[in-house]
Coordinates of N, CA and C and ligand atoms in Angstrom, one line a residue:
M1 N 0.8 -1.2 0.0 CA 0.0 0.0 0.0 C 0.9 1.2 0.0
R2 N 0.6 2.2 -0.9 CA 1.4 3.3 -1.0 C 0.7 4.5 -0.4
L3 N 1.3 5.1 0.6 CA 0.7 6.2 1.3 C 1.4 7.5 1.0
L4 N 0.7 8.5 0.6 CA 1.3 9.8 0.2 C 0.9 10.8 1.3
R5 N 1.9 11.1 2.1 CA 1.5 12.1 3.2 C 1.6 13.5 2.7
Q6 N 0.6 14.2 3.1 CA 0.6 15.6 2.7 C 1.7 16.4 3.4
L7 N 2.0 16.0 4.6 CA 3.0 16.8 5.3 C 4.3 16.2 5.1
E8 N 5.1 16.9 4.3 CA 6.5 16.4 4.2 C 7.3 17.3 5.1
L9 N 8.1 16.7 5.9 CA 8.8 17.5 6.9 C 10.1 17.9 6.2
G10 N 10.0 18.8 5.3 CA 11.1 19.4 4.6 C 11.4 18.8 3.3
F11 N 12.3 19.4 2.6 CA 12.6 18.9 1.2 C 13.9 18.1 1.3
R12 N 13.7 16.9 0.9 CA 14.8 15.9 1.0 C 16.0 16.3 0.1
D13 N 15.6 17.0 -1.0 CA 16.6 17.1 -2.0 C 17.2 18.6 -2.1
T14 N 17.0 19.4 -1.1 CA 17.6 20.7 -1.2 C 18.5 20.9 0.0
D15 N 19.3 22.0 -0.1 CA 20.3 22.3 0.9 C 19.6 22.8 2.2
I16 N 18.6 23.7 2.0 CA 18.0 24.3 3.2 C 16.6 23.8 3.3
P17 N 16.5 22.7 4.1 CA 15.2 22.1 4.2 C 14.3 23.1 5.0
S18 N 13.1 23.2 4.6 CA 12.2 24.2 5.3 C 10.8 23.7 5.2
V19 N 10.1 24.1 6.2 CA 8.7 23.8 6.4 C 7.9 25.1 6.8
V20 N 6.8 25.3 6.2 CA 6.0 26.4 6.7 C 4.9 25.9 7.6
A21 N 4.9 26.4 8.9 CA 4.0 25.9 9.8 C 2.9 26.9 10.0
G22 N 1.7 26.4 10.5 CA 0.6 27.2 10.7 C 0.7 27.9 12.1
A23 N -0.2 28.8 12.3 CA -0.2 29.5 13.5 C -0.9 28.7 14.6
G24 N -0.3 28.6 15.7 CA -0.9 27.8 16.8 C -2.0 28.6 17.5
D25 N -3.1 27.9 17.7 CA -4.2 28.5 18.4 C -4.7 27.6 19.5
P26 N -4.2 27.8 20.7 CA -4.5 26.8 21.8 C -6.0 26.6 22.0
G27 N -6.8 27.6 21.8 CA -8.2 27.5 22.0 C -8.9 26.5 21.0
A28 N -8.2 26.3 19.9 CA -8.8 25.5 18.8 C -8.9 24.1 19.1
A29 N -8.2 23.6 20.2 CA -8.1 22.2 20.4 C -9.4 21.6 21.0
V30 N -10.2 22.4 21.5 CA -11.4 21.9 22.3 C -12.4 21.2 21.3
G31 N -12.8 21.8 20.3 CA -13.7 21.2 19.3 C -13.3 19.9 18.8
P32 N -12.2 19.8 18.1 CA -11.9 18.5 17.5 C -11.6 17.4 18.5
E33 N -11.2 17.8 19.8 CA -11.0 16.7 20.8 C -12.2 15.9 21.0
S34 N -13.3 16.6 21.2 CA -14.6 15.9 21.5 C -15.1 15.2 20.2
F35 N -14.8 15.9 19.1 CA -15.1 15.3 17.8 C -14.4 14.0 17.6
R36 N -13.1 14.0 17.9 CA -12.3 12.8 17.7 C -12.7 11.7 18.6
A37 N -13.1 12.1 19.8 CA -13.5 11.0 20.8 C -14.7 10.2 20.3
V38 N -15.6 10.8 19.6 CA -16.7 10.2 19.1 C -16.4 9.4 17.8
F39 N -15.7 10.1 16.9 CA -15.4 9.5 15.6 C -13.9 9.3 15.4
S40 N -13.5 8.0 15.6 CA -12.1 7.8 15.3 C -11.9 7.8 13.8
K41 N -12.9 7.2 13.1 CA -12.8 7.2 11.7 C -14.2 7.2 11.2
H42 N -14.5 8.1 10.2 CA -15.8 8.0 9.6 C -15.8 8.6 8.2
Q43 N -16.7 8.0 7.5 CA -16.8 8.3 6.0 C -17.5 9.7 5.9
D44 N -17.2 10.4 4.9 CA -17.9 11.7 4.6 C -18.5 11.6 3.2
V45 N -19.8 11.4 3.1 CA -20.4 11.2 1.8 C -20.4 12.5 1.0
D46 N -20.5 13.6 1.7 CA -20.5 14.9 0.9 C -19.2 15.2 0.2
L47 N -18.1 14.9 1.0 CA -16.8 15.1 0.4 C -16.5 14.1 -0.6
E48 N -17.0 12.9 -0.4 CA -16.9 11.8 -1.4 C -17.5 12.2 -2.7
E49 N -18.7 12.8 -2.6 CA -19.4 13.3 -3.8 C -18.6 14.4 -4.6
K50 N -18.0 15.3 -3.8 CA -17.2 16.3 -4.3 C -16.0 15.7 -5.0
A51 N -15.3 14.8 -4.4 CA -14.1 14.1 -4.9 C -14.5 13.4 -6.2
R52 N -15.6 12.7 -6.2 CA -16.1 12.0 -7.4 C -16.3 12.9 -8.6
E53 N -16.9 14.0 -8.3 CA -17.2 15.0 -9.3 C -15.9 15.6 -9.9
L54 N -14.9 15.9 -9.0 CA -13.7 16.5 -9.5 C -12.9 15.5 -10.3
L55 N -12.9 14.2 -9.9 CA -12.2 13.2 -10.6 C -12.8 12.9 -12.0
R56 N -14.2 12.9 -12.0 CA -14.9 12.7 -13.2 C -14.6 13.8 -14.2
T57 N -14.7 15.0 -13.8 CA -14.5 16.1 -14.7 C -13.1 16.2 -15.2
N58 N -12.2 15.5 -14.5 CA -10.8 15.5 -15.0 C -10.4 14.2 -15.7
G59 N -11.5 13.4 -16.1 CA -11.3 12.3 -16.9 C -10.9 11.0 -16.1
A60 N -10.9 11.0 -14.8 CA -10.6 9.8 -14.1 C -11.8 9.1 -13.6
C61 N -12.7 8.7 -14.5 CA -14.0 8.1 -14.2 C -13.8 6.8 -13.4
R62 N -12.8 6.0 -13.7 CA -12.7 4.7 -13.1 C -12.4 4.9 -11.6
I63 N -11.5 5.8 -11.2 CA -11.3 5.9 -9.8 C -12.4 6.8 -9.1
A64 N -13.1 7.6 -9.9 CA -14.2 8.3 -9.4 C -15.2 7.4 -8.8
M65 N -15.4 6.3 -9.4 CA -16.4 5.3 -8.9 C -16.0 4.7 -7.6
E66 N -14.7 4.5 -7.4 CA -14.3 3.8 -6.2 C -13.9 4.7 -5.0
I67 N -13.7 5.9 -5.3 CA -13.1 6.8 -4.3 C -13.9 6.8 -3.0
R68 N -13.2 6.8 -1.9 CA -13.8 7.0 -0.5 C -13.1 8.1 0.2
V69 N -13.8 8.9 0.9 CA -13.2 9.9 1.7 C -13.6 9.7 3.2
E70 N -12.6 9.7 4.1 CA -12.9 9.5 5.5 C -12.1 10.5 6.3
W71 N -12.7 10.8 7.5 CA -12.0 11.5 8.5 C -11.3 10.5 9.4
N72 N -10.1 10.7 9.6 CA -9.4 9.7 10.4 C -8.6 10.4 11.5
A73 N -9.0 10.2 12.7 CA -8.4 10.8 13.9 C -7.0 10.2 14.2
R74 N -6.7 9.1 13.5 CA -5.4 8.6 13.8 C -4.3 9.3 13.1
L75 N -4.6 10.2 12.2 CA -3.6 11.1 11.6 C -3.2 12.1 12.6
K76 N -2.0 12.1 13.0 CA -1.6 13.0 14.1 C -1.1 14.3 13.5
T77 N -0.1 14.3 12.7 CA 0.5 15.6 12.3 C 0.2 15.9 10.8
C78 N -0.2 15.0 10.0 CA -0.4 15.3 8.7 C -1.9 15.7 8.4
A79 N -2.1 16.6 7.5 CA -3.5 17.1 7.3 C -4.3 16.1 6.5
G80 N -3.6 15.4 5.6 CA -4.4 14.4 4.8 C -3.4 13.4 4.2
R81 N -4.1 12.4 3.6 CA -3.3 11.3 3.0 C -4.0 10.7 1.9
A82 N -3.3 10.3 0.9 CA -4.0 9.6 -0.3 C -3.4 8.3 -0.5
D83 N -4.3 7.3 -0.6 CA -3.9 5.9 -0.8 C -4.4 5.5 -2.2
Y84 N -3.5 5.4 -3.2 CA -4.0 5.1 -4.5 C -4.5 3.7 -4.7
C85 N -3.9 2.8 -4.1 CA -4.3 1.4 -4.2 C -5.7 1.2 -3.6
G86 N -5.9 1.8 -2.4 CA -7.2 1.6 -1.8 C -8.2 2.6 -2.2
K87 N -7.8 3.6 -3.1 CA -8.7 4.7 -3.5 C -9.3 5.4 -2.3
L88 N -8.5 5.7 -1.4 CA -9.0 6.3 -0.2 C -8.2 7.6 0.2
I89 N -9.0 8.6 0.5 CA -8.4 9.8 1.0 C -8.8 9.9 2.5
S90 N -7.8 10.1 3.3 CA -8.0 10.3 4.7 C -7.7 11.8 5.1
L91 N -8.6 12.4 5.9 CA -8.4 13.7 6.3 C -8.3 13.8 7.8
N92 N -7.5 14.7 8.3 CA -7.4 14.9 9.7 C -8.5 15.7 10.3
P93 N -9.3 15.2 11.2 CA -10.4 16.0 11.8 C -10.0 17.3 12.3
R94 N -8.8 17.5 12.7 CA -8.3 18.8 13.2 C -8.4 19.9 12.1
L95 N -8.5 19.5 10.9 CA -8.6 20.4 9.8 C -9.9 21.3 9.9
C96 N -10.9 20.7 10.6 CA -12.1 21.5 10.8 C -11.9 22.8 11.5
D97 N -10.9 22.8 12.3 CA -10.6 24.1 13.0 C -10.2 25.2 12.1
H98 N -9.8 24.8 10.9 CA -9.3 25.8 10.0 C -10.3 26.2 8.9
G99 N -11.5 25.7 9.0 CA -12.6 26.2 8.2 C -12.7 25.4 6.9
A100 N -13.8 25.6 6.2 CA -14.2 24.8 5.0 C -13.1 25.0 3.9
T101 N -12.5 26.2 3.8 CA -11.6 26.5 2.7 C -10.4 25.5 2.8
E102 N -9.9 25.3 4.1 CA -8.7 24.5 4.2 C -9.1 23.0 4.0
V103 N -10.3 22.6 4.4 CA -10.7 21.3 4.1 C -10.8 21.0 2.6
D104 N -11.4 22.0 1.9 CA -11.5 21.8 0.4 C -10.1 21.8 -0.2
R105 N -9.2 22.6 0.2 CA -7.9 22.7 -0.3 C -7.1 21.4 -0.1
T106 N -7.2 20.9 1.1 CA -6.6 19.6 1.5 C -7.1 18.4 0.6
L107 N -8.5 18.4 0.5 CA -9.1 17.4 -0.3 C -8.6 17.4 -1.7
R108 N -8.5 18.6 -2.3 CA -8.0 18.8 -3.7 C -6.5 18.4 -3.8
H109 N -5.7 18.7 -2.7 CA -4.3 18.4 -2.7 C -4.2 16.8 -2.8
E110 N -5.0 16.1 -2.0 CA -4.9 14.7 -2.0 C -5.5 14.1 -3.3
I111 N -6.6 14.7 -3.9 CA -7.1 14.2 -5.1 C -6.0 14.3 -6.2
A112 N -5.3 15.4 -6.1 CA -4.2 15.7 -7.1 C -3.2 14.5 -7.1
H113 N -2.9 13.9 -6.0 CA -2.0 12.8 -5.9 C -2.6 11.6 -6.7
L114 N -3.9 11.4 -6.4 CA -4.6 10.2 -7.1 C -4.7 10.5 -8.6
L115 N -5.0 11.7 -9.0 CA -5.1 12.0 -10.4 C -3.7 11.8 -11.1
A116 N -2.7 12.3 -10.5 CA -1.3 12.2 -11.0 C -1.0 10.7 -11.2
H117 N -1.3 9.9 -10.3 CA -1.0 8.4 -10.4 C -1.9 7.8 -11.5
F118 N -3.1 8.2 -11.5 CA -4.1 7.6 -12.5 C -3.5 7.9 -13.9
R119 N -3.1 9.2 -14.1 CA -2.6 9.6 -15.4 C -1.3 8.9 -15.9
T120 N -0.5 8.6 -14.9 CA 0.8 8.1 -15.3 C 0.9 6.6 -15.2
G121 N -0.2 5.9 -14.8 CA -0.2 4.5 -14.7 C 0.8 3.9 -13.8
H122 N 1.6 3.0 -14.2 CA 2.5 2.3 -13.3 C 3.9 3.0 -13.2
R123 N 4.0 4.1 -14.0 CA 5.3 4.8 -14.0 C 5.5 5.4 -12.6
R124 N 6.7 5.3 -12.1 CA 7.0 5.9 -10.8 C 7.1 7.4 -10.9
I125 N 6.5 8.1 -10.0 CA 6.6 9.6 -10.1 C 6.9 10.1 -8.7
L126 N 7.4 11.3 -8.6 CA 7.7 12.0 -7.3 C 6.3 12.4 -6.7
P127 N 6.2 12.3 -5.4 CA 4.9 12.7 -4.8 C 4.4 14.1 -5.2
H128 N 5.4 15.0 -5.2 CA 5.0 16.4 -5.5 C 5.7 16.9 -6.8
G129 N 5.8 16.0 -7.8 CA 6.5 16.4 -9.0 C 5.6 17.1 -10.0
V130 N 6.1 17.1 -11.2 CA 5.3 17.9 -12.3 C 3.9 17.3 -12.5
E131 N 3.8 16.0 -12.4 CA 2.5 15.4 -12.6 C 1.4 15.9 -11.6
W132 N 1.9 15.9 -10.3 CA 1.1 16.4 -9.2 C 0.7 17.9 -9.4
R133 N 1.8 18.6 -9.8 CA 1.6 20.1 -10.0 C 0.5 20.3 -11.1
Q134 N 0.6 19.6 -12.2 CA -0.3 19.7 -13.3 C -1.8 19.4 -12.8
A135 N -1.8 18.3 -12.0 CA -3.1 17.9 -11.4 C -3.7 19.0 -10.5
C136 N -2.8 19.6 -9.8 CA -3.3 20.7 -8.9 C -3.9 21.9 -9.8
Q137 N -3.2 22.1 -10.9 CA -3.7 23.2 -11.7 C -5.1 22.9 -12.3
D138 N -5.2 21.6 -12.7 CA -6.5 21.2 -13.2 C -7.6 21.2 -12.1
L139 N -7.2 21.1 -10.9 CA -8.1 21.1 -9.7 C -8.3 22.5 -9.1
E140 N -7.7 23.4 -9.9 CA -7.9 24.9 -9.5 C -7.2 25.2 -8.1
I141 N -6.1 24.5 -7.8 CA -5.2 24.9 -6.7 C -3.8 25.0 -7.3
G142 N -3.7 25.7 -8.3 CA -2.4 25.8 -9.0 C -1.3 26.3 -8.1
D143 N -1.6 27.1 -7.1 CA -0.6 27.7 -6.2 C -0.3 26.8 -5.0
E144 N -0.8 25.6 -5.0 CA -0.6 24.7 -3.8 C 0.9 24.4 -3.6
K145 N 1.3 24.5 -2.4 CA 2.7 24.2 -2.0 C 2.8 22.7 -1.6
R146 N 3.9 22.2 -1.9 CA 4.1 20.8 -1.5 C 4.2 20.6 0.0
C147 N 4.7 21.7 0.7 CA 4.8 21.6 2.1 C 3.7 22.5 2.6
H148 N 2.6 21.9 2.9 CA 1.4 22.6 3.3 C 1.1 22.1 4.8
T149 N 1.6 22.8 5.7 CA 1.6 22.4 7.1 C 0.5 23.2 7.9
L150 N -0.2 22.5 8.6 CA -1.2 23.2 9.5 C -0.8 22.9 10.9
P151 N -1.2 23.8 11.8 CA -0.9 23.6 13.2 C -1.9 22.6 13.8
F152 N -1.4 21.5 14.3 CA -2.2 20.5 14.9 C -1.7 20.3 16.4
P153 N -2.5 20.8 17.3 CA -2.1 20.6 18.7 C -2.1 19.1 19.0
I154 N -1.0 18.6 19.5 CA -1.0 17.2 19.8 C -1.2 17.1 21.3
S155 N -2.4 16.9 21.8 CA -2.7 17.0 23.2 C -2.4 15.7 23.9
E156 N -2.3 14.6 23.2 CA -2.1 13.3 23.9 C -0.6 13.2 24.4
R157 N 0.2 14.0 23.8 CA 1.6 13.9 24.2 C 2.1 15.2 24.8
V158 N 3.1 15.2 25.6 CA 3.5 16.4 26.2 C 4.3 17.2 25.2
Q159 N 3.9 18.5 25.1 CA 4.6 19.4 24.2 C 5.7 20.1 25.0
R160 N 6.9 19.6 24.8 CA 8.0 20.1 25.6 C 8.6 21.4 25.1
Y161 N 8.5 21.5 23.8 CA 9.2 22.6 23.2 C 8.3 23.7 22.7
L162 N 8.5 24.9 23.2 CA 7.7 26.0 22.8 C 8.4 27.0 21.9
Y163 N 7.9 27.1 20.7 CA 8.4 28.0 19.7 C 7.5 29.2 19.5
K164 N 8.1 30.2 19.0 CA 7.3 31.5 18.8 C 7.7 32.0 17.4
C165 N 6.7 32.6 16.8 CA 6.9 33.4 15.6 C 7.5 34.8 16.0
P166 N 8.6 35.1 15.5 CA 9.2 36.4 15.9 C 8.4 37.6 15.4
N167 N 7.5 37.4 14.4 CA 6.8 38.5 13.9 C 5.4 38.7 14.6
C168 N 4.6 37.6 14.5 CA 3.2 37.8 15.1 C 3.1 37.3 16.6
Q169 N 4.2 36.7 17.0 CA 4.3 36.3 18.4 C 3.4 35.1 18.8
R170 N 2.9 34.4 17.8 CA 2.1 33.2 18.1 C 2.9 32.1 18.7
D171 N 2.3 31.3 19.5 CA 3.0 30.1 20.1 C 2.9 28.9 19.2
F172 N 3.9 28.1 19.1 CA 3.9 26.9 18.4 C 4.4 25.8 19.3
P173 N 3.6 25.2 20.2 CA 4.1 24.1 21.0 C 4.4 22.9 20.2
R174 N 5.5 22.2 20.5 CA 5.8 21.0 19.7 C 6.3 19.9 20.7
V175 N 6.0 18.7 20.3 CA 6.4 17.5 21.1 C 8.0 17.3 20.9
R176 N 8.4 17.5 19.7 CA 9.9 17.3 19.5 C 10.5 18.6 19.1
R177 N 11.8 18.5 19.2 CA 12.6 19.7 18.7 C 12.5 19.7 17.2
L178 N 12.4 20.9 16.7 CA 12.3 21.0 15.2 C 13.7 20.8 14.6
R179 N 13.8 19.9 13.7 CA 15.1 19.6 13.1 C 15.4 20.5 11.9
R180 N 14.4 21.1 11.4 CA 14.5 21.9 10.2 C 14.0 23.3 10.4
A181 N 14.3 24.1 9.4 CA 13.8 25.5 9.5 C 12.3 25.5 9.3
V182 N 11.6 26.0 10.2 CA 10.2 26.1 10.1 C 9.7 27.5 10.3
A183 N 8.8 28.0 9.5 CA 8.4 29.3 9.6 C 6.8 29.4 9.8
C184 N 6.4 30.5 10.3 CA 5.0 30.7 10.5 C 4.2 30.9 9.2
L185 N 3.2 30.1 9.0 CA 2.4 30.1 7.8 C 1.7 31.4 7.6
T186 N 1.1 31.9 8.7 CA 0.3 33.1 8.6 C 1.1 34.3 8.1
C187 N 2.3 34.4 8.7 CA 3.2 35.5 8.3 C 3.8 35.3 6.9
C188 N 4.1 34.0 6.6 CA 4.6 33.7 5.2 C 3.6 34.0 4.2
R189 N 2.3 33.7 4.5 CA 1.2 34.0 3.6 C 1.0 35.5 3.5
A190 N 1.1 36.2 4.6 CA 0.8 37.7 4.6 C 1.9 38.4 3.9
H191 N 3.1 38.0 4.0 CA 4.2 38.8 3.5 C 5.1 38.2 2.4
N192 N 4.9 36.9 2.2 CA 5.8 36.3 1.2 C 5.1 35.3 0.3
G193 N 3.8 35.5 0.0 CA 3.0 34.7 -0.9 C 3.0 33.2 -0.5
G194 N 3.1 32.9 0.8 CA 3.0 31.6 1.3 C 4.3 30.8 1.2
E195 N 5.3 31.4 0.6 CA 6.6 30.7 0.6 C 7.4 30.8 1.9
F196 N 8.3 29.9 2.1 CA 9.1 29.9 3.3 C 9.9 31.2 3.3
D197 N 9.9 31.9 4.5 CA 10.6 33.1 4.7 C 11.3 33.1 6.0
A198 N 12.7 33.2 5.9 CA 13.5 33.0 7.1 C 13.2 34.1 8.2
R199 N 12.6 35.2 7.8 CA 12.3 36.3 8.7 C 11.3 35.8 9.7
F200 N 10.5 34.8 9.3 CA 9.4 34.3 10.2 C 9.7 32.9 10.7
R201 N 11.0 32.6 10.7 CA 11.4 31.3 11.2 C 11.1 31.2 12.7
L202 N 10.5 30.1 13.1 CA 10.1 29.9 14.5 C 11.4 29.9 15.4
R203 N 11.2 30.5 16.6 CA 12.3 30.5 17.6 C 11.9 29.7 18.8
L204 N 12.9 28.9 19.3 CA 12.6 28.2 20.5 C 12.7 29.1 21.7
V205 N 11.6 29.2 22.5 CA 11.7 30.1 23.6 C 11.8 29.4 24.9
S206 N 11.2 28.1 25.0 CA 11.4 27.4 26.3 C 11.3 25.9 26.1
I207 N 11.9 25.1 27.0 CA 11.9 23.7 27.0 C 11.3 23.3 28.3
R208 N 10.3 22.4 28.3 CA 9.8 21.9 29.6 C 10.5 20.6 30.0
Ligands
ZN301 ZN1 1.0 15.9 -1.0
ZN302 ZN1 3.7 34.8 12.5

């Protein structure tokens, strides 16, 4: 089974690995916690219908018939996942904190993975290579970044490391020390078109 994670922790093939992280909102953890307690995994027929339609209009009728979309609370840090063999898209319930726009964008990001695979057949492709990029364009998210990171509070584990955005001062609690350059998504979006910007690189302020 091939799993394509939406959250790549940096670029494997560049000198300066970087990730853009979302802004931490401690208050946001309340809703999805209760949501997750009730639904560890559940199908979403509305999103499935949307995925079906998008695949169909892009010529992937065969997978459109089989596609399933589920919310899966077992996804901890990645926003979404696409499994081509199982024709399954899994979404992180914590995405709901970020509104319908982020849910839609993540769904399209994952559909783009399936579409890219469908179009190339058995040929091996890079997860976020040209085929995926083309699929993103066809799905009207042409500006999608391969590193699309959202803030997911991980409440089950102790968040020992507290990082801060030097610009907006938002907190980014993390379970592990960040091994790569990570910047605040909100500020990168506001001032640098969503691209990584070292000016907004998170700074470690305390360790518990
Ligand atoms: Zn991806
Ligand atoms: Zn910021």
